[in-house]
Short mmCIF file of C-alpha atoms in Angstrom, two decimals:
data_model
loop_
_atom_site.label_atom_id
_atom_site.label_comp_id
_atom_site.label_asym_id
_atom_site.label_seq_id
_atom_site.Cartn_x
_atom_site.Cartn_y
_atom_site.Cartn_z
CA ASP A 1 94.68 148.10 190.98
CA ALA A 2 93.27 147.88 187.53
CA GLY A 3 90.77 150.37 187.19
CA VAL A 4 87.47 151.06 185.15
CA THR A 5 87.98 148.66 181.98
CA GLN A 6 85.59 149.19 178.97
CA SER A 7 84.25 146.57 176.46
CA PRO A 8 85.04 146.75 173.35
CA THR A 9 87.14 149.94 172.81
CA HIS A 10 85.39 150.36 169.15
CA LEU A 11 82.35 148.75 167.06
CA ILE A 12 80.47 149.62 164.26
CA LYS A 13 76.51 148.92 163.89
CA THR A 14 74.34 149.82 160.92
CA ARG A 15 71.05 151.69 161.67
CA GLY A 16 68.15 149.65 163.93
CA GLN A 17 70.18 146.72 165.64
CA GLN A 18 71.15 147.04 168.80
CA VAL A 19 74.36 146.79 170.72
CA THR A 20 75.96 145.67 174.56
CA LEU A 21 78.04 148.00 176.11
CA ARG A 22 80.53 146.15 178.66
CA CYS A 23 82.11 147.96 181.87
CA SER A 24 83.73 146.27 185.15
CA PRO A 25 83.93 149.46 187.83
CA LYS A 26 87.61 150.04 190.08
CA SER A 27 88.25 148.21 193.02
CA GLY A 28 85.98 148.10 195.67
CA HIS A 29 83.74 150.70 194.32
CA ASP A 30 80.03 149.50 194.21
CA THR A 31 77.95 151.93 191.57
CA VAL A 32 78.29 152.99 187.89
CA SER A 33 77.14 155.23 185.84
CA TRP A 34 76.68 155.69 182.16
CA TYR A 35 76.77 158.80 180.02
CA GLN A 36 77.25 159.73 176.03
CA GLN A 37 79.68 162.20 174.79
CA ALA A 38 78.69 163.61 171.26
CA LEU A 39 82.24 165.40 169.47
CA GLY A 40 82.69 168.25 171.14
CA GLN A 41 80.68 168.00 173.62
CA GLY A 42 80.62 166.84 177.64
CA PRO A 43 78.68 164.07 178.91
CA GLN A 44 75.29 163.20 179.64
CA PHE A 45 74.43 160.90 182.29
CA ILE A 46 71.94 157.83 181.77
CA PHE A 47 71.13 155.67 183.68
CA GLN A 48 73.09 154.66 187.33
CA TYR A 49 73.12 151.04 189.06
CA TYR A 50 73.47 150.37 192.62
CA GLU A 51 72.71 147.36 194.38
CA GLU A 52 71.72 145.65 190.95
CA GLU A 53 69.23 148.54 190.77
CA GLU A 54 68.72 151.52 188.21
CA ARG A 55 68.49 154.27 191.11
CA GLN A 56 68.94 157.21 188.81
CA ARG A 57 67.81 158.11 184.91
CA GLY A 58 68.92 161.00 183.33
CA ASN A 59 66.43 162.22 179.55
CA PHE A 60 67.04 159.20 177.24
CA PRO A 61 64.54 156.90 176.03
CA ASP A 62 63.04 153.79 176.85
CA ARG A 63 66.04 152.26 173.89
CA PHE A 64 68.99 152.72 176.03
CA SER A 65 68.48 149.82 178.63
CA GLY A 66 71.52 148.71 181.52
CA HIS A 67 71.93 145.59 184.30
CA GLN A 68 74.41 145.41 186.98
CA PHE A 69 75.76 141.99 188.40
CA PRO A 70 75.83 140.90 191.74
CA ASN A 71 79.96 141.79 191.07
CA TYR A 72 79.28 145.28 190.69
CA SER A 73 80.05 144.53 186.02
CA SER A 74 78.05 146.32 184.50
CA GLU A 75 76.03 146.37 180.51
CA LEU A 76 74.64 149.40 178.81
CA ASN A 77 72.41 148.05 176.19
CA VAL A 78 70.05 150.04 173.38
CA ASN A 79 68.44 148.60 171.36
CA ALA A 80 66.66 150.50 167.83
CA LEU A 81 69.56 152.24 167.40
CA LEU A 82 70.03 155.20 165.48
CA LEU A 83 72.59 157.01 163.66
CA GLY A 84 72.09 159.84 166.29
CA ASP A 85 73.25 157.01 168.92
CA SER A 86 76.81 157.45 167.10
CA ALA A 87 79.32 158.32 170.39
CA LEU A 88 81.42 158.22 172.83
CA TYR A 89 79.93 155.61 175.52
CA LEU A 90 82.08 156.34 179.20
CA CYS A 91 81.39 153.90 182.18
CA ALA A 92 82.16 155.88 185.53
CA SER A 93 82.36 154.14 189.12
CA ASN A 94 82.22 155.40 192.78
CA LEU A 95 81.63 154.39 196.04
CA ALA A 96 78.52 155.90 197.27
CA VAL A 97 76.81 158.74 195.96
CA ALA A 98 79.21 161.38 196.51
CA GLY A 99 82.61 159.93 196.13
CA GLU A 100 85.12 160.37 193.30
CA LEU A 101 84.32 159.77 190.32
CA PHE A 102 86.44 157.23 187.77
CA PHE A 103 86.41 156.79 184.22
CA GLY A 104 87.00 154.67 181.87
CA GLU A 105 88.43 154.83 178.37
CA GLY A 106 85.18 154.57 176.95
CA SER A 107 83.28 152.31 174.08
CA ARG A 108 83.46 154.27 171.02
CA LEU A 109 80.03 153.27 168.76
CA THR A 110 79.43 154.61 165.09
CA VAL A 111 75.85 153.84 163.25
CA LEU A 112 75.99 153.70 159.93
CA LYS B 1 67.67 174.37 188.15
CA GLN B 2 71.22 173.92 188.26
CA GLU B 3 74.19 174.93 185.09
CA VAL B 4 77.53 175.13 185.18
CA THR B 5 79.74 177.68 183.14
CA GLN B 6 83.28 176.41 182.04
CA ILE B 7 85.06 180.27 180.38
CA PRO B 8 87.17 180.33 177.99
CA ALA B 9 86.41 177.45 176.09
CA ALA B 10 89.06 177.90 174.93
CA LEU B 11 92.60 178.88 175.76
CA SER B 12 95.76 178.53 174.43
CA VAL B 13 99.59 179.68 176.68
CA PRO B 14 103.08 179.38 175.79
CA GLU B 15 104.43 176.32 177.89
CA GLY B 16 105.37 177.73 181.66
CA GLU B 17 103.11 180.29 181.63
CA ASN B 18 100.62 178.98 185.65
CA LEU B 19 96.99 179.23 183.78
CA VAL B 20 93.51 179.40 185.64
CA LEU B 21 90.39 177.96 184.72
CA ASN B 22 87.08 178.82 186.16
CA CYS B 23 84.31 176.78 186.85
CA SER B 24 80.97 178.14 187.73
CA PHE B 25 77.53 177.24 188.68
CA THR B 26 74.24 177.91 189.34
CA ASP B 27 73.20 176.35 193.19
CA SER B 28 75.51 176.63 195.93
CA ALA B 29 74.13 173.37 197.25
CA ILE B 30 75.96 171.02 195.80
CA TYR B 31 77.87 168.05 198.26
CA ASN B 32 80.85 168.21 195.47
CA LEU B 33 82.63 169.81 192.56
CA GLN B 34 85.19 167.66 190.43
CA TRP B 35 87.92 168.57 188.16
CA PHE B 36 88.38 165.73 185.20
CA ARG B 37 91.22 165.87 181.86
CA GLN B 38 90.46 164.35 178.52
CA ASP B 39 92.58 163.33 176.10
CA PRO B 40 90.45 163.49 172.53
CA GLY B 41 88.83 160.52 171.52
CA LYS B 42 89.61 159.41 175.71
CA GLY B 43 87.87 159.05 178.98
CA LEU B 44 87.83 161.32 181.33
CA THR B 45 91.27 161.20 184.52
CA SER B 46 90.40 162.57 187.86
CA LEU B 47 92.21 164.62 188.68
CA LEU B 48 90.64 166.65 192.34
CA LEU B 49 87.45 166.50 194.09
CA ILE B 50 86.17 168.61 196.56
CA GLN B 51 83.68 168.27 199.49
CA SER B 52 81.43 170.89 199.62
CA SER B 53 83.04 171.45 202.90
CA GLN B 54 86.02 172.04 201.55
CA ARG B 55 88.06 175.38 200.02
CA GLU B 56 90.07 172.88 198.47
CA GLN B 57 92.94 170.51 196.60
CA THR B 58 96.31 169.91 196.23
CA SER B 59 97.85 167.08 193.54
CA GLY B 60 101.06 168.44 192.39
CA ARG B 61 101.34 171.43 190.30
CA LEU B 62 96.98 171.80 190.13
CA ASN B 63 95.14 173.52 192.82
CA ALA B 64 92.01 173.20 193.21
CA SER B 65 89.73 176.33 195.07
CA LEU B 66 85.86 176.52 195.44
CA ASP B 67 83.94 179.13 196.80
CA LYS B 68 80.16 177.50 197.27
CA SER B 69 78.77 180.77 198.77
CA SER B 70 79.70 182.88 194.54
CA GLY B 71 79.29 179.58 193.08
CA ARG B 72 82.88 179.54 191.57
CA SER B 73 85.56 177.51 191.57
CA THR B 74 89.55 177.66 190.15
CA LEU B 75 91.79 175.26 188.70
CA TYR B 76 95.26 176.45 189.00
CA ILE B 77 97.83 175.03 186.37
CA ALA B 78 101.35 175.76 187.73
CA ALA B 79 104.34 175.90 185.01
CA SER B 80 102.54 174.36 182.61
CA GLN B 81 103.70 172.06 180.22
CA PRO B 82 103.33 170.55 176.14
CA GLY B 83 101.76 167.18 177.77
CA ASP B 84 98.81 169.58 180.30
CA SER B 85 97.14 170.35 177.18
CA ALA B 86 93.68 168.59 176.61
CA THR B 87 90.07 169.01 177.26
CA TYR B 88 89.62 170.80 181.45
CA LEU B 89 85.36 169.69 182.36
CA CYS B 90 84.43 170.75 186.24
CA ALA B 91 81.63 168.52 187.88
CA VAL B 92 79.19 169.33 190.30
CA LEU B 93 77.19 167.26 192.22
CA ASP B 94 73.69 168.59 193.08
CA SER B 95 71.30 168.07 195.82
CA ASN B 96 69.31 165.58 193.75
CA TYR B 97 72.97 163.37 193.16
CA GLN B 98 72.57 164.81 190.00
CA LEU B 99 76.17 165.54 188.48
CA ILE B 100 75.75 168.21 186.02
CA TRP B 101 79.09 169.27 183.56
CA GLY B 102 80.53 172.28 182.19
CA ALA B 103 81.23 171.65 178.18
CA GLY B 104 84.70 172.14 178.78
CA THR B 105 87.97 174.34 178.36
CA LYS B 106 90.03 173.32 175.79
CA LEU B 107 93.31 173.93 176.61
CA ILE B 108 96.59 174.25 174.72
CA ILE B 109 99.94 174.15 175.98
CA LYS B 110 102.12 176.19 173.02
CA PRO B 111 106.12 174.73 173.29
#
């Protein structure tokens, strides 16, 4: 049973560029959430997708957008990258909003 | 506004000791509480999920308790091993279905 998978694992971008991160949820899960984690800090909630719609959103600017596909996989897009966007981006999935949350290994984004 | 606090921020103990990590939250209106482990530069691994109606959950050498009325949860690790070294985070699912995180406890088990 595959867990949550994310790609790419590492990437380097320059300021102003755009990035797309991808996530496949754990088998059987229908809800995908994205988090940003800066070094030495806890995860910060970006948004959550369910039935291809954004259900909840954290305190992140509109430069952060996402999408969920019919197979429940998801993408996180960040436009106009800033140095401060450098972080580990984590995807998590669960079944139903109060179900146990499972995380992927993350995508490490470095913005130069 | 729900706030989650984990104390201590860091803990170092000799191998073999039993230890307790603490997590406190300010609003008892939660759906569940989950403990995670994170190794450096890695994703989070779910350890235990306690629903609001439960008092504790056990998995191997780990036992997590929940006292909603006092806003506290503890993660008990028995017979600690160097492989237990990691950062441990707790998170509560609040009444708005928002997951609120603690800052974590960095645990070091000395051989």
